[in-house]
Coordinates of C-alpha atoms in Angstrom, one line a residue:
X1 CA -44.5 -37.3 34.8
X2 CA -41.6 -39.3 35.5
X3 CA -40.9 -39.6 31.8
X4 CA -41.1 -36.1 31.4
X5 CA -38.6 -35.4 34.0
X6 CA -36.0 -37.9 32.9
X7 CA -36.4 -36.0 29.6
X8 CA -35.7 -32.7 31.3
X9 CA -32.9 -34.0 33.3
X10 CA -31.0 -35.7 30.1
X11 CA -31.7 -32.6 27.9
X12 CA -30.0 -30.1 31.1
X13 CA -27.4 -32.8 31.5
X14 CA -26.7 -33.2 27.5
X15 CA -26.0 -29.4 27.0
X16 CA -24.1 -29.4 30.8
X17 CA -21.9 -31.9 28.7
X18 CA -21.6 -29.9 25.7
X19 CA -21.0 -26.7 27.4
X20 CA -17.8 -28.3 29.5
X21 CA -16.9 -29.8 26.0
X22 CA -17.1 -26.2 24.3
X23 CA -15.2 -24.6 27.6
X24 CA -12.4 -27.2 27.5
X25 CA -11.6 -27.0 23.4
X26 CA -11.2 -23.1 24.4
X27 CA -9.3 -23.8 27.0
X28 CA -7.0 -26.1 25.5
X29 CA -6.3 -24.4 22.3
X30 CA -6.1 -20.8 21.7
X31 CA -6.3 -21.3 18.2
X32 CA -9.7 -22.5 18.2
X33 CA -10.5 -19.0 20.2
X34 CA -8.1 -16.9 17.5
X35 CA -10.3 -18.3 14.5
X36 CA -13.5 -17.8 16.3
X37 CA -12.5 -14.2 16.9
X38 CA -11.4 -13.3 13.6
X39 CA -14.4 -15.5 11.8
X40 CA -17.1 -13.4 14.3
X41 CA -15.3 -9.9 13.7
X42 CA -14.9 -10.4 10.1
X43 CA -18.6 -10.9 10.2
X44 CA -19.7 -8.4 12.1
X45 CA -17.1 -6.1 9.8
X46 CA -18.9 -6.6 7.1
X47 CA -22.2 -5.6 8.0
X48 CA -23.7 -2.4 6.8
X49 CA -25.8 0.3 8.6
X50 CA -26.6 2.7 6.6
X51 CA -23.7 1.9 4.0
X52 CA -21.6 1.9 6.7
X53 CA -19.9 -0.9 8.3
X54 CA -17.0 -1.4 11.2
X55 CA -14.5 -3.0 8.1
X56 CA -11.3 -5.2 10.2
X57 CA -12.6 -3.0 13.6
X58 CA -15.2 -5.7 13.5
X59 CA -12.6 -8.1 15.2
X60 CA -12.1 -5.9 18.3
X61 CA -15.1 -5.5 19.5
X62 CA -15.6 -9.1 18.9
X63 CA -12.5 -9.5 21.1
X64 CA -13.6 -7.2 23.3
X65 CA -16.1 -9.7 24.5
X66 CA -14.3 -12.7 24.1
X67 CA -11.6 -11.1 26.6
X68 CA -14.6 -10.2 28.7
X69 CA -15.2 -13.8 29.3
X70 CA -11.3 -14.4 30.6
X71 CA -10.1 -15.4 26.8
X72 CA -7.0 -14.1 25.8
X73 CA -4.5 -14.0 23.2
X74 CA -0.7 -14.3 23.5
X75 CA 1.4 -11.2 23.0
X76 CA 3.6 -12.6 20.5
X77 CA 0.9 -13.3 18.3
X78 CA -0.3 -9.7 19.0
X79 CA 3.0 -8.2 18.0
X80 CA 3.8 -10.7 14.9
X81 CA 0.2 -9.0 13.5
X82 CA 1.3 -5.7 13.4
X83 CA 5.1 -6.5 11.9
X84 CA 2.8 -8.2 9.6
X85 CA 0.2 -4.8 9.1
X86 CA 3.0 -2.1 9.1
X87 CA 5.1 -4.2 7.2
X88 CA 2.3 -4.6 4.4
X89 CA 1.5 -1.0 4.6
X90 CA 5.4 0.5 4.0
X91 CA 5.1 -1.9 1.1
X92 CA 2.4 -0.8 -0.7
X93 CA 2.9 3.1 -0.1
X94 CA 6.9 3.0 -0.7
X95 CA 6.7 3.2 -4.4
X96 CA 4.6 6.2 -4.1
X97 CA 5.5 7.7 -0.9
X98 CA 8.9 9.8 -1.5
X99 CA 7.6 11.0 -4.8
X100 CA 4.1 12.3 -3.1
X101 CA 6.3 13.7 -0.4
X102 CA 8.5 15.9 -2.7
X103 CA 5.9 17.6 -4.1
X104 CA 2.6 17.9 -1.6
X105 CA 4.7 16.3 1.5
X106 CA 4.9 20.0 3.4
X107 CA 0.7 20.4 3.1
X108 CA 0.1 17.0 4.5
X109 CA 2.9 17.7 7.2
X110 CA 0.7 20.5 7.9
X111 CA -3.0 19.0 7.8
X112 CA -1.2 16.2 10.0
X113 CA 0.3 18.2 12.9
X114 CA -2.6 20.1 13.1
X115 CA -4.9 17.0 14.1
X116 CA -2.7 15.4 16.6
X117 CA -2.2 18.8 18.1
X118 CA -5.7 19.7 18.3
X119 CA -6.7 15.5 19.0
X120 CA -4.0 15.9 22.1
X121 CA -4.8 19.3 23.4
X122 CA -8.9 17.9 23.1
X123 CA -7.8 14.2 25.0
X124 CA -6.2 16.1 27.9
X125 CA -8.7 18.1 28.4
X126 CA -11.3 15.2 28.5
X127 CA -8.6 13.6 30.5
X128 CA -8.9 16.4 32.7
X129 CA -12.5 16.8 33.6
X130 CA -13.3 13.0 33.8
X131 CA -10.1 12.7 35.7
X132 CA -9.0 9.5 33.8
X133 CA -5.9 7.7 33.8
X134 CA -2.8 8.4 31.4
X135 CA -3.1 5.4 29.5
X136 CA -6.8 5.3 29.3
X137 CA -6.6 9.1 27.9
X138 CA -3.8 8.2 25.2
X139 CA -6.1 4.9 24.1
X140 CA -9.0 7.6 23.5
X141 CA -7.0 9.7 21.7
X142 CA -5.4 6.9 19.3
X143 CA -9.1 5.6 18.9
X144 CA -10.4 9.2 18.1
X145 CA -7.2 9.4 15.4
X146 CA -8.5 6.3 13.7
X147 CA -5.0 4.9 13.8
X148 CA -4.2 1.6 14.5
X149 CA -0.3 2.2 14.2
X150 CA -0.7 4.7 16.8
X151 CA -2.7 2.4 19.7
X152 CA 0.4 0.2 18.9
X153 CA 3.0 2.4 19.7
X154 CA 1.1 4.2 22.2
X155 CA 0.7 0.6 24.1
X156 CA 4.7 -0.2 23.7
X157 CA 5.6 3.1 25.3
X158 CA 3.3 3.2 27.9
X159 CA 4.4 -0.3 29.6
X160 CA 7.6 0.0 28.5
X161 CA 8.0 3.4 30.0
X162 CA 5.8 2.3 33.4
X163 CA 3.5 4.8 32.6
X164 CA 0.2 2.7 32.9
X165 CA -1.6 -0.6 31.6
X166 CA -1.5 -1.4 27.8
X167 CA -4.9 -2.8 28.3
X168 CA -6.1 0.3 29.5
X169 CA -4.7 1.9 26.6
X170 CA -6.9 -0.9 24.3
X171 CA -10.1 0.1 26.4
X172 CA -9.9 3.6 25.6
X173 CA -9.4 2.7 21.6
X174 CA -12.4 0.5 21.6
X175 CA -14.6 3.5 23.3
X176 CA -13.4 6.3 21.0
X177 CA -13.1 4.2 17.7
X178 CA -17.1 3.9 16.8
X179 CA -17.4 7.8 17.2
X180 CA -14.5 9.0 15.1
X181 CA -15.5 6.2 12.0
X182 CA -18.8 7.7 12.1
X183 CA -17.2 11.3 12.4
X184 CA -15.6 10.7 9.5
X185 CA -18.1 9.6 7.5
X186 CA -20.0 13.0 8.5
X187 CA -17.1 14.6 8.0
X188 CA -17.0 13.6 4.4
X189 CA -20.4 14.1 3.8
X190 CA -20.8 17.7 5.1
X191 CA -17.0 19.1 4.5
X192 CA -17.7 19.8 0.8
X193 CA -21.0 21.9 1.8
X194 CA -18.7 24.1 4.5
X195 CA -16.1 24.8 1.9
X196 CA -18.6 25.5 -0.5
X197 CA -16.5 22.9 -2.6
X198 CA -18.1 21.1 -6.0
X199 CA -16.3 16.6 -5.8
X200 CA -16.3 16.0 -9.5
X201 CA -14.8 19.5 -10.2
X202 CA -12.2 18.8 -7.4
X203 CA -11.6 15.6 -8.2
X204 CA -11.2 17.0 -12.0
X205 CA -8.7 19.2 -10.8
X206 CA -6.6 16.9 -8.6
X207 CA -6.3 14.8 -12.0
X208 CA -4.7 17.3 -14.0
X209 CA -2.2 17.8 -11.2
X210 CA -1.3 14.2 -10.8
X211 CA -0.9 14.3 -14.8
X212 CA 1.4 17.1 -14.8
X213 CA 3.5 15.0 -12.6
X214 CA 3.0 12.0 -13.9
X215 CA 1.9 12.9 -17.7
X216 CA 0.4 9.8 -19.4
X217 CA 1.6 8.2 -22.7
X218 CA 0.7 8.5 -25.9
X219 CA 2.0 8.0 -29.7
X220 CA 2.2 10.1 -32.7
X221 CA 3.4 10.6 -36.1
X222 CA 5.6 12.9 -37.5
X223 CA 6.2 13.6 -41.2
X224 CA 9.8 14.2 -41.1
X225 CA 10.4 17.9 -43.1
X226 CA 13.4 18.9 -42.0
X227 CA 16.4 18.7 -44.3
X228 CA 18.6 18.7 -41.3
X229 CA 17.3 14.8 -40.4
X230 CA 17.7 14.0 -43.8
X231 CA 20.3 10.9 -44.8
X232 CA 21.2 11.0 -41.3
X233 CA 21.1 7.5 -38.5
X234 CA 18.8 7.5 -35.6
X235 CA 22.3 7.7 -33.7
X236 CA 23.7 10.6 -35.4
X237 CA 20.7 12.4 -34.8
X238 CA 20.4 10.7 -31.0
X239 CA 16.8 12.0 -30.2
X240 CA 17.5 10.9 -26.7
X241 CA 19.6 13.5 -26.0
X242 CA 16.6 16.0 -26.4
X243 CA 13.6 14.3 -24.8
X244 CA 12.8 11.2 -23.4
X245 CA 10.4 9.6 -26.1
X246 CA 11.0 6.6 -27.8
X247 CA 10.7 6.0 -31.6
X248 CA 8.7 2.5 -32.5
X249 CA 8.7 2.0 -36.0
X250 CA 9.2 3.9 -39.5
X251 CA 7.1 4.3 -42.7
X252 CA 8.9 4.6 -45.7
X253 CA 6.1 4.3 -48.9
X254 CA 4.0 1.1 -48.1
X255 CA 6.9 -0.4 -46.0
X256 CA 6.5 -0.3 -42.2
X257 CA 9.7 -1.5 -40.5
X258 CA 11.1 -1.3 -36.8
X259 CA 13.8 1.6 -36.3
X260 CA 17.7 0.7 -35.5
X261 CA 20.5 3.0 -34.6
X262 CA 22.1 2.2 -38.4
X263 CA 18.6 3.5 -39.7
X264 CA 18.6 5.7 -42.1
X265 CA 15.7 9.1 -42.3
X266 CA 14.9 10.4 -44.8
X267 CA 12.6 13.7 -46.0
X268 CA 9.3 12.3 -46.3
X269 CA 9.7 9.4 -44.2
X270 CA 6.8 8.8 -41.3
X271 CA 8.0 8.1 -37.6
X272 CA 6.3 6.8 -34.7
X273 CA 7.0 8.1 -31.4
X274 CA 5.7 7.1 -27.9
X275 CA 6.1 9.5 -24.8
X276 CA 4.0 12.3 -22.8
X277 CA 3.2 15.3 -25.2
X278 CA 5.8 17.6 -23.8
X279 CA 8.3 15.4 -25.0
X280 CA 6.8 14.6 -28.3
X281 CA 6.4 17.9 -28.8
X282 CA 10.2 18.5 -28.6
X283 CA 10.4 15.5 -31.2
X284 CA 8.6 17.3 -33.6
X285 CA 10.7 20.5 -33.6
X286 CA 13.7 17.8 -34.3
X287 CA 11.5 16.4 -37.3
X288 CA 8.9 18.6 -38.7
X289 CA 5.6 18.1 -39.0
X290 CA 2.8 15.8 -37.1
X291 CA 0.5 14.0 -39.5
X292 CA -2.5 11.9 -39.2
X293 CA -1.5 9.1 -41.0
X294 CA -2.0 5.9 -40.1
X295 CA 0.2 3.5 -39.4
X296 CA -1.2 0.2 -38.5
X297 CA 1.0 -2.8 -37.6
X298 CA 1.7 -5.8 -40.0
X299 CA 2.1 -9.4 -40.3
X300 CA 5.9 -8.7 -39.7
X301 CA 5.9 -5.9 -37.3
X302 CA 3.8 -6.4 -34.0
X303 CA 3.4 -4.8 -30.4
X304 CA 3.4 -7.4 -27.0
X305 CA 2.6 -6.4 -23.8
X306 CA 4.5 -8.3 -21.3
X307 CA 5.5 -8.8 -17.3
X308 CA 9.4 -9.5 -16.5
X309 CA 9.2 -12.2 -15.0
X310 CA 13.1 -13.8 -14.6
X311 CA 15.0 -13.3 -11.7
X312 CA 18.2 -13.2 -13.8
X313 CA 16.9 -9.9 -15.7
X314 CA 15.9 -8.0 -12.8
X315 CA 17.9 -5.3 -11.3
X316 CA 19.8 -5.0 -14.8
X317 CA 19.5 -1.7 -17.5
X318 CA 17.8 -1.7 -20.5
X319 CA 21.3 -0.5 -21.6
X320 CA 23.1 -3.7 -20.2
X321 CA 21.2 -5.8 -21.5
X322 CA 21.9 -4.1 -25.3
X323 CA 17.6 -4.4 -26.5
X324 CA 17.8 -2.6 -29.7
X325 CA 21.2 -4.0 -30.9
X326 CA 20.7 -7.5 -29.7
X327 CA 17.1 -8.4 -30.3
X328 CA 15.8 -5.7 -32.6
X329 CA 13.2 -4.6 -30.3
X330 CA 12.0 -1.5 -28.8
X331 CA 10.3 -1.0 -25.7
X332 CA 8.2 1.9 -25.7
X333 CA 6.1 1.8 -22.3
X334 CA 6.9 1.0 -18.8
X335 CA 4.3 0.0 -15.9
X336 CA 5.4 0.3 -12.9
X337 CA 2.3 -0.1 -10.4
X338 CA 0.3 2.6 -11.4
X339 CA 2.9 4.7 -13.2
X340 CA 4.0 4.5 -16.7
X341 CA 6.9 6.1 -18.1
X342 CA 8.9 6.2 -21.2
X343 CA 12.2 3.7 -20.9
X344 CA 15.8 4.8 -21.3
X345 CA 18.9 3.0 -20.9
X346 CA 19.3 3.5 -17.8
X347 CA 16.3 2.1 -16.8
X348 CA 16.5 -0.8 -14.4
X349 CA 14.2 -3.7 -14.5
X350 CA 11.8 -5.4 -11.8
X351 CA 10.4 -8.3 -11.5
X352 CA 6.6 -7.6 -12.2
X353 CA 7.4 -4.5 -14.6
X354 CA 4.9 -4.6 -17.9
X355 CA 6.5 -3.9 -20.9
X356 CA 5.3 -2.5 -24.5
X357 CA 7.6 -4.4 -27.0
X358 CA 7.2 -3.5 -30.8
X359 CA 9.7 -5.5 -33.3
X360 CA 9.7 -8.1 -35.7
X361 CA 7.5 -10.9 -34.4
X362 CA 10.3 -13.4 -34.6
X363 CA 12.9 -10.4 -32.7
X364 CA 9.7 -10.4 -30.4
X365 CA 9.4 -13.6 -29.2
X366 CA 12.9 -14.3 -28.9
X367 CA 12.8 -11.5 -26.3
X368 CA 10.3 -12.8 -24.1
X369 CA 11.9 -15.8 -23.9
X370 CA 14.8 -13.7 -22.5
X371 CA 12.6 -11.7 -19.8
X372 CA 10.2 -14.7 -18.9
X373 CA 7.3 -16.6 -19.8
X374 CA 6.6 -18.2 -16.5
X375 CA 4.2 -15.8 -15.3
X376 CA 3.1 -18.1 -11.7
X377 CA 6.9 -16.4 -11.0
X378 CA 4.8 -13.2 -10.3
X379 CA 2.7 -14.8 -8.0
X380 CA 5.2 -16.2 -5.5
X381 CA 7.0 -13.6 -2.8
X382 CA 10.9 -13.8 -2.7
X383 CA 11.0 -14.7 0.8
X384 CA 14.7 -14.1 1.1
X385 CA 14.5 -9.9 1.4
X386 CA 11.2 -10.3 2.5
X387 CA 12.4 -12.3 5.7
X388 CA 15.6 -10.1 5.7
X389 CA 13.2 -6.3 6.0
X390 CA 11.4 -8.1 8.6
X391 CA 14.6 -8.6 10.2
X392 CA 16.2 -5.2 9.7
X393 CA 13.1 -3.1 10.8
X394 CA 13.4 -4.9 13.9
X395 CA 16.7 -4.8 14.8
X396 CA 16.4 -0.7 13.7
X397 CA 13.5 -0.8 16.3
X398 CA 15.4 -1.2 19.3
X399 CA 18.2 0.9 18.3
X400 CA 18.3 3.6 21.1
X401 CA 18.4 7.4 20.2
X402 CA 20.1 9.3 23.4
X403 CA 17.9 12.5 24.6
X404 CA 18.9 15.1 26.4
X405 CA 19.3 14.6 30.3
X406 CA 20.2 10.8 30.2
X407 CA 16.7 9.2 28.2
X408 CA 16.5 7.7 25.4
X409 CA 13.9 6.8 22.9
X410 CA 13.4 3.9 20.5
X411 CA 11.6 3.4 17.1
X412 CA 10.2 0.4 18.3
X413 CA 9.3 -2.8 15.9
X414 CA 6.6 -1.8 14.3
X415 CA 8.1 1.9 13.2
X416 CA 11.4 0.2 12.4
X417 CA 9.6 -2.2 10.1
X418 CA 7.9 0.4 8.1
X419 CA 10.8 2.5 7.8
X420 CA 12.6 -0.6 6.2
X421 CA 9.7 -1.5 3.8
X422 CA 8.6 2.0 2.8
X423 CA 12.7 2.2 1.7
X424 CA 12.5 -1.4 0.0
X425 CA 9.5 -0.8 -2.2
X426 CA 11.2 2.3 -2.9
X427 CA 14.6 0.7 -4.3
X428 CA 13.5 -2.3 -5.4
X429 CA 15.9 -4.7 -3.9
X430 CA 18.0 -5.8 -0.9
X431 CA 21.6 -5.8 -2.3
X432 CA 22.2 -8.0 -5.2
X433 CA 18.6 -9.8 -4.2
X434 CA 15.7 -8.2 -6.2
X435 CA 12.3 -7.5 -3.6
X436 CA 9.3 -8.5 -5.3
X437 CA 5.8 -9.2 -2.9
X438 CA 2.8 -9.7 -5.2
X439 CA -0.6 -7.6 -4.8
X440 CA -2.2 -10.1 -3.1
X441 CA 0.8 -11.2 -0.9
X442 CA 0.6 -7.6 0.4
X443 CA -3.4 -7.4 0.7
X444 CA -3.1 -10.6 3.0
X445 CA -0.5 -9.2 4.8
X446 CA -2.3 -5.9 5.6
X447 CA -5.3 -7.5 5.9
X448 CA -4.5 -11.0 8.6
X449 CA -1.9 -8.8 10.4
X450 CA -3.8 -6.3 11.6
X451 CA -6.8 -8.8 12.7
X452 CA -4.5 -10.9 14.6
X453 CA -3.0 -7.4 16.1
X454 CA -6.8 -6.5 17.0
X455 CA -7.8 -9.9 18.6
X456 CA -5.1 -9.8 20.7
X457 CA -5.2 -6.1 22.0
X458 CA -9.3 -6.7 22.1
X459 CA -8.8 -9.6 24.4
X460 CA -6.5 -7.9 26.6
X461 CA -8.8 -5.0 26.6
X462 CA -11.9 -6.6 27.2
X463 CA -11.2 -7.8 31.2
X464 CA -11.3 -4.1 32.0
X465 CA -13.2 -2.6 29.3
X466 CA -17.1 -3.2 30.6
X467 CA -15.8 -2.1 34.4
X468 CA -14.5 1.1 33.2
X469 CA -17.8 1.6 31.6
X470 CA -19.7 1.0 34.7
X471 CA -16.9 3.0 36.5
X472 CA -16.9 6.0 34.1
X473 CA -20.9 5.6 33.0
X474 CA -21.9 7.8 29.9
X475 CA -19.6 10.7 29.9
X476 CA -16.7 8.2 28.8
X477 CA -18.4 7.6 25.7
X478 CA -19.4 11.7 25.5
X479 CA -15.6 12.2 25.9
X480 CA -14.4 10.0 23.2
X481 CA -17.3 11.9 20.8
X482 CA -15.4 15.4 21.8
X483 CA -12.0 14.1 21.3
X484 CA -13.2 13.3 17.6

């Protein structure tokens, strides 16, 4: 008996120990209860119900508990996650996001208005009955928008402006979150059958419309007919006046040869163009006829796809740097992200564009050796302009805008920063210094920001977050349900 109780008494006095030990490395280091957050919402992120799974939301409700328990993250860690999200976010959509807006910008304005009208007009109503606080009622209505953005701004103005807790704001989040993710997955699930809409059919449709703005490439031949072209040089005839096409190569008998502005056309000669079929179509007014014959590439003559990949060539023209007359090549295709385009002169370069070069393979390689071979230079960041956006979004963040009757209002960081990006993914550069972030650079970013943002706004959350749900009982979580 006594061996059994010294037993007992070692085993409760062996996890005391432990315990005190696990208490005191969280104590002493916060970055032992950051990792432990982000490693246990990551986790529960991933897991499915159904096919459906919380994703990076994962992290606040696993903060949500942690701050529960009297953890908490710093602020500044908090805030350096969301420069980070936004930051990533104005990256990725800036290429994209001025061209979108020109031409569908006014229907998504629309569709956008609408649901924060309706979302605000349904959260102070909700507000109303339950007779909830401000900033608890703005949290629901971020949560119920699905947008993380939002409970960050919404958190800056409402302690900057005195107007309530930015934990509270963080509690209401949390509740309405889990009901407008699942909303939206009903939502896409039964929308189709309201509208009495077919998906493949639409999504058919929405693809010819993105390719009559962004028509893809092709090539063709043309027999070249008219007497007009004939004994005349590519630059007397300057095609490029016309359309925006480029010509690769010429067939003249059994000889296949790359074209020059000296060269030479003659009736019966076979060009090859690459561009979208509206311009190639103009081409073949200019030369005649389109023909079906083939013409494959040789020993001599070959095509290289290829990233730029020197700082020293980006931000230049295709026109300064003189390709045709200087190297013999052409470059028929440009990739930019996920749009390619037909190359003019005045095209300028970025680091990470893929070419289409056609020449002579020695005119080829003497070529890439001008634009880069060092493709790892595609995989680092230029921290330089990426430092300097961070910088400039911030300081255009605090910049006060005066309102009427003596107020003023503020972008804040994290609008600031995505201003900045969303305008240097658009142009490419920060001055003379080219802007280049990899893919990944930008998934990490996105990704790492916004968790850190989470953990810190779930731990601040979470030492009110259980109370209020005692406080408020059921009808909180009925509220956030209606708000969605």
């Amino acid at each position: 008996m006594y061996k059994i109780c010294s037993i007992v008494q070692g085993t409760l006095w062996s996890l005391s120990f432990f315990d005190k030990l696990i208490m005191s490395i969280f104590a002493s280091d916060v970055f032992v209860v950051l990792f432990l957050i982000l490693v246990l919402g990551f986790a529960l992120g991933r897991y499915k119900v159904k096919g459906v799974s919380l994703g990076t939301a994962g992290v606040l409700f696993s903060a949500l508990i942690f701050g529960h328990f009297g953890f908490h993250i710093p602020k500044e860690i908090m805030e350096m996650g969301l420069l980070l999200f936004v930051y990533a976010v104005g990256l990725q959509a800036g290429p994209h996001f001025f061209r979108n807006f020109r031409r569908v910008g006014m229907h998504f304005f629309v569709v956008i208005l609408v649901s924060i009208i309706s979302g605000t007009i349904a959260a102070i109503l909700v507000g109303w009955y339950l007779n909830l606080r401000a900033d608890l009622t703005v949290g629901i209505l971020t949560g119920a928008l699905t947008n993380t953005p939002a409970l960050a701004s919404a958190i800056d103005v409402v302690t900057r402006q005195g107007l309530g807790q930015g934990s509270m704001v963080s509690v209401g989040y949390g509740i309405a979150y889990p009901f407008s993710m699942l909303g939206v997955v009903l939502l896409m699930q039964w929308l189709p059958r309201l509208l009495a809409k077919d998906l493949p059919s639409e999504e058919a449709k929405w693809k010819a419309e993105s390719l009559q703005e962004y028509p893809s490439l092709m090539a063709k031949q043309f027999l070249i007919t008219n007497s007009n072209c004939d004994g005349k040089t590519i630059r007397e005839l300057n095609p490029g006046r016309m359309c925006d096409a480029n010509i690769s190569r010429l067939r003249r008998g059994n000889d296949i040869f790359t074209v020059k502005p000296e060269t030479v056309l003659k009736c019966g000669d076979i060009v090859r163009a690459v561009g979208s079929l509206k311009e190639l179509d103009l081409l073949r007014v200019l030369f005649g006829e389109e023909t079906d014959i083939s013409m494959d590439l040789n020993q001599n003559i070959v095509s290289v796809d290829i990233e730029v990949s020197d700082d020293s060539i980006s931000l230049k023209t295709l026109g300064e740097l003189h390709v045709l007359e200087k190297y013999g090549v052409i470059i028929t295709r440009l990739r930019r992200g996920d749009v390619e385009f037909s190359p003019n002169g005045n095209t300028v370069l970025l680091l990470g564009d893929q070419l289409r070069i056609v020449g002579e393979r020695s005119a080829v390689d003497d070529f890439i050796n001008l634009i880069g071979r060092d493709e790892s230079r595609l995989d680092e960041t230029t921290m330089l302009p990426f430092l300097l956006g961070l910088l400039l979004g911030v300081a255009a963040g605090n910049i006060p805008f005066p309102l009427p009757g003596g107020m003023s209002i503020r972008l804040g960081g994290a609008g600031g920063v995505f201003l900045v990006s969303l305008g240097l993914s658009h142009y490419g550069s920060v001055g003379r210094f080219g802007f280049f972030v990899p893919q990944a650079a930008k998934n990490f970013s996105r990704e790492f920001g916004l968790m850190l943002f989470l953990a810190g706004a779930g731990t601040i959350a979470g030492a009110q977050f259980f109370e209020v749900l005692m406080e408020q009982g059921i009808a909180l979580f009925i509220g956030g349900a209606f708000v969605t």
